[in-house]
GROMACS .gro file of C-alpha atoms in nm:
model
  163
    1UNK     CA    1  -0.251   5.892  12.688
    2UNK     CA    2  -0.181   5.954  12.296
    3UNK     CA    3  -0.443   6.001  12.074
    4UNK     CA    4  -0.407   5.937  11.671
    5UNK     CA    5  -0.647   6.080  11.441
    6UNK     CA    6  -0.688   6.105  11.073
    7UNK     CA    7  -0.880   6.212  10.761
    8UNK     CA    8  -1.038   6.055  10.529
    9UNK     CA    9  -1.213   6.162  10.223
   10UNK     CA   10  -1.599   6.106  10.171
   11UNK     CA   11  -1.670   5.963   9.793
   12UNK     CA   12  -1.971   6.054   9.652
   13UNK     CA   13  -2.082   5.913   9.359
   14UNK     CA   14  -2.356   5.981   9.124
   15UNK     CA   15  -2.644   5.718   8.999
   16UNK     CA   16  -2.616   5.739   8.635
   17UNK     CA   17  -2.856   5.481   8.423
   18UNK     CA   18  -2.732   5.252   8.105
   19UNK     CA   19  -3.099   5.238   8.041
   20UNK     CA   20  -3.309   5.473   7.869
   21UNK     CA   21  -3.629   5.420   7.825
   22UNK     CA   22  -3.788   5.523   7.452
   23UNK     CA   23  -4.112   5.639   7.373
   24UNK     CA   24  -4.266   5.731   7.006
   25UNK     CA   25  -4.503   5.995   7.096
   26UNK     CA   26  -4.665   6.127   6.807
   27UNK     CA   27  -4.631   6.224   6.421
   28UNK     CA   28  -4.767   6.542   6.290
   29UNK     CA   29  -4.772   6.588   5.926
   30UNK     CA   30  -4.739   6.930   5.743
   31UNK     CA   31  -4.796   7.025   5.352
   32UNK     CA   32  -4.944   6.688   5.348
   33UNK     CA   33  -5.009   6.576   4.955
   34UNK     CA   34  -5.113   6.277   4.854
   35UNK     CA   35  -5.499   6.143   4.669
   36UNK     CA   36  -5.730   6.209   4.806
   37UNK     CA   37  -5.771   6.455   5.139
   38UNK     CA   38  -5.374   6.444   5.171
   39UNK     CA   39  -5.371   6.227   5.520
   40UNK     CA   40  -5.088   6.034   5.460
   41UNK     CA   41  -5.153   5.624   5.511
   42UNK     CA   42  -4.805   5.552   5.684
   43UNK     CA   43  -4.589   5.186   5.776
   44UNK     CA   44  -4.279   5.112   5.817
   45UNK     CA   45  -4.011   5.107   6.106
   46UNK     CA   46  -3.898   5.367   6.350
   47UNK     CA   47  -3.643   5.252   6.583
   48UNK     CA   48  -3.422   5.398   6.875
   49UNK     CA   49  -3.101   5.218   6.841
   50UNK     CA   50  -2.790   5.235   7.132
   51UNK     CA   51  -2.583   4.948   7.234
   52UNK     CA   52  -2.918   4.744   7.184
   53UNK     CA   53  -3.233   4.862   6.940
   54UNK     CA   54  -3.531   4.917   7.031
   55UNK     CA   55  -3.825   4.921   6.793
   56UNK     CA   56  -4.119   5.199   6.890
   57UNK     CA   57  -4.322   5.133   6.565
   58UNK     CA   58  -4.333   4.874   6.303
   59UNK     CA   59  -4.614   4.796   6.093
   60UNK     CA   60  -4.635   4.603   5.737
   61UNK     CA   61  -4.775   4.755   5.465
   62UNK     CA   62  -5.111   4.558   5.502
   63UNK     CA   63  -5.167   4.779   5.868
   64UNK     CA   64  -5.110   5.133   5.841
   65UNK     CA   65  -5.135   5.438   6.075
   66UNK     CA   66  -5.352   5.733   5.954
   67UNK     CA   67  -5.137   6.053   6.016
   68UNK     CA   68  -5.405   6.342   5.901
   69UNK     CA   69  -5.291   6.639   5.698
   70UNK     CA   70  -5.175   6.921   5.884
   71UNK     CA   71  -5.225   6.729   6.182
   72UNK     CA   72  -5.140   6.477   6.482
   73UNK     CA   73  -5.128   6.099   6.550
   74UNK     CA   74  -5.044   6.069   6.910
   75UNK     CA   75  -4.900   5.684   7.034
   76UNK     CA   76  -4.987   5.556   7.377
   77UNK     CA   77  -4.956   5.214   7.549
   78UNK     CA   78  -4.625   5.004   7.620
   79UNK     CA   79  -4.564   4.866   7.259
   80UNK     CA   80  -4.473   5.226   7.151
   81UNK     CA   81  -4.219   5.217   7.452
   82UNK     CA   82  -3.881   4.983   7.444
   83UNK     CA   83  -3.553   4.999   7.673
   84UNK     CA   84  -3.229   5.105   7.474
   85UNK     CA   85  -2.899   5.084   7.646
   86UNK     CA   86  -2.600   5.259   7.638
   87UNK     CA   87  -2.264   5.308   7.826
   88UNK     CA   88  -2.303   5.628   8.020
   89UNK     CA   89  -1.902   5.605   8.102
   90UNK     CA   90  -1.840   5.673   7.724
   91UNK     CA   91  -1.811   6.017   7.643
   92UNK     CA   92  -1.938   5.891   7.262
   93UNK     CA   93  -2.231   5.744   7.412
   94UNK     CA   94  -2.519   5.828   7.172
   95UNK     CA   95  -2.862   5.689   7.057
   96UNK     CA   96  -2.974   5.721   6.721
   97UNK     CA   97  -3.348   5.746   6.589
   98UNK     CA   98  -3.424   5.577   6.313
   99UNK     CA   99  -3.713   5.625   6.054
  100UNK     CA  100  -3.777   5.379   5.773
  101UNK     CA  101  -4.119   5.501   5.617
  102UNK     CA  102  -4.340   5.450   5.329
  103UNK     CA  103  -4.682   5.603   5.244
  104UNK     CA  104  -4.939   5.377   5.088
  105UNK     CA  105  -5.099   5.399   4.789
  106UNK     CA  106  -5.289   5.113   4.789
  107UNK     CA  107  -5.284   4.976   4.401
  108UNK     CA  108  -5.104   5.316   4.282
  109UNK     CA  109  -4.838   5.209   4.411
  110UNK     CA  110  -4.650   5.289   4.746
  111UNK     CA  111  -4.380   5.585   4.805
  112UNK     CA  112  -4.099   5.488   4.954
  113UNK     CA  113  -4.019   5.824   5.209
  114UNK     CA  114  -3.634   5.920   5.254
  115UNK     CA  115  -3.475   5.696   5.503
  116UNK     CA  116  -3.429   5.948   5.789
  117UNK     CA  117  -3.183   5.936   6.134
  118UNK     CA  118  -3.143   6.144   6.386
  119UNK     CA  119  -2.869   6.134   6.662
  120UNK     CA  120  -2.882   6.188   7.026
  121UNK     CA  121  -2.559   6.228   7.305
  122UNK     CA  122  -2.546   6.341   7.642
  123UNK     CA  123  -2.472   6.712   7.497
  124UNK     CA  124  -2.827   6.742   7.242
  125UNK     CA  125  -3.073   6.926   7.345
  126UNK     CA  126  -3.426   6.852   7.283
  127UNK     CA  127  -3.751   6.988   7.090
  128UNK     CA  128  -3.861   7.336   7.215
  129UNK     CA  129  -4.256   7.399   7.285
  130UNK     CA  130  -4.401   7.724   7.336
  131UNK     CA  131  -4.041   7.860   7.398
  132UNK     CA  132  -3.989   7.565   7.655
  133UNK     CA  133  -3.655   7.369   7.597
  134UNK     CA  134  -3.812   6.979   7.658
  135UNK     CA  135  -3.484   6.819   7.780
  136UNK     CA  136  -3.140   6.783   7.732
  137UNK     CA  137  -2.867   6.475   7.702
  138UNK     CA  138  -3.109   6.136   7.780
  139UNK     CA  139  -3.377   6.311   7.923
  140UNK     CA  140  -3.581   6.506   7.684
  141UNK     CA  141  -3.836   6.503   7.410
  142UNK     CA  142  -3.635   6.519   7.012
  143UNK     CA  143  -3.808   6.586   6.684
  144UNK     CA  144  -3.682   6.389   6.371
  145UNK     CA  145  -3.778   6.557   6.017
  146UNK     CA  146  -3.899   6.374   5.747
  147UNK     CA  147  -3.976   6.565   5.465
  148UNK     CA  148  -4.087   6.422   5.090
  149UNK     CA  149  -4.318   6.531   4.834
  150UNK     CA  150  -4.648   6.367   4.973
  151UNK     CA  151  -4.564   6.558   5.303
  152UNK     CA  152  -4.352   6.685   5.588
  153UNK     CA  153  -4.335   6.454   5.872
  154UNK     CA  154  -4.237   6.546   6.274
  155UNK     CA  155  -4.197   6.228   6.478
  156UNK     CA  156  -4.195   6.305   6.828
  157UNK     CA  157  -3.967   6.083   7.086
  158UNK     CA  158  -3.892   6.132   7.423
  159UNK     CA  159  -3.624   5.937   7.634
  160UNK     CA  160  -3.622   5.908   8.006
  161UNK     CA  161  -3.355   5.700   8.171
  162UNK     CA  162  -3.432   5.462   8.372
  163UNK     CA  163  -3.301   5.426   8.753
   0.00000   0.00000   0.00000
């Protein structure tokens, strides 16, 4: 009797997500000065934008957001949350932040803040907290300046992909 045998190779492959999920999770405001007791009165547009865009905030400047002087608005519930994709195959994959703000001023007039973006690839690495790194690549929590003369601005997103 003859027996054949052979090898064969075991591929493994890893899951790797085109979807990343994008959350705005707060804005802190520094230095803030503006009439008043410098809490900046914020709208505008802050998006997360990949092969699609995803908008986390956008509000008209009849609805603003109270960010309080040398403090924190924190952003909860699903319409602060959107699904940007990307092509994880492409080594140039990236997703950009976006920032579009103004600070109202009622009949004084509105300032128009510095249109501000921020970009994110597989290789960033995220905010640092109490000497804790908060992610890397897709899977982190970034910090996008904004800085004017009514006030310095941190806007808080995180990204999580989505498997």
């Amino acid at each position: 009797a003859l027996a054949f045998s052979t090898t064969t190779d075991v591929l493994t492959c890893d899951r790797i997500s085109q979807n990343i999920q994008a959350t705005l999770k707060s804005i802190s405001l520094a230095n803030g000065s503006d009439v008043g007791n410098n809490d900046l009165e914020i709208y505008g547009f802050i998006k997360a934008q990949g092969l699609t865009t995803g908008t986390l905030f956008s509000l008209p400047d009849n609805n603003v957001v109270i960010v309080p002087n040398e403090g924190v608005k924190t952003f909860n519930g699903a319409q602060f949350q959107k699904t940007v994709r990307i092509d994880p195959r492409n080594a140039a994959a990236k997703i950009q932040l976006v920032a579009d703000l103004f600070e109202d001023d009622g009949n004084n007039g509105d300032d128009d803040m510095p249109f501000t973006s921020f970009e994110i690839n597989k290789d960033s690495t995220g905010a640092t907290a109490n000497g804790q790194l908060l992610g890397e690549g897709f899977n982190g929590q970034y910090q996008m300046q904004v800085s004017s003369p009514e006030g310095d601005l941190t806007i808080t997103v995180e990204l999580r992909p989505i498997l």
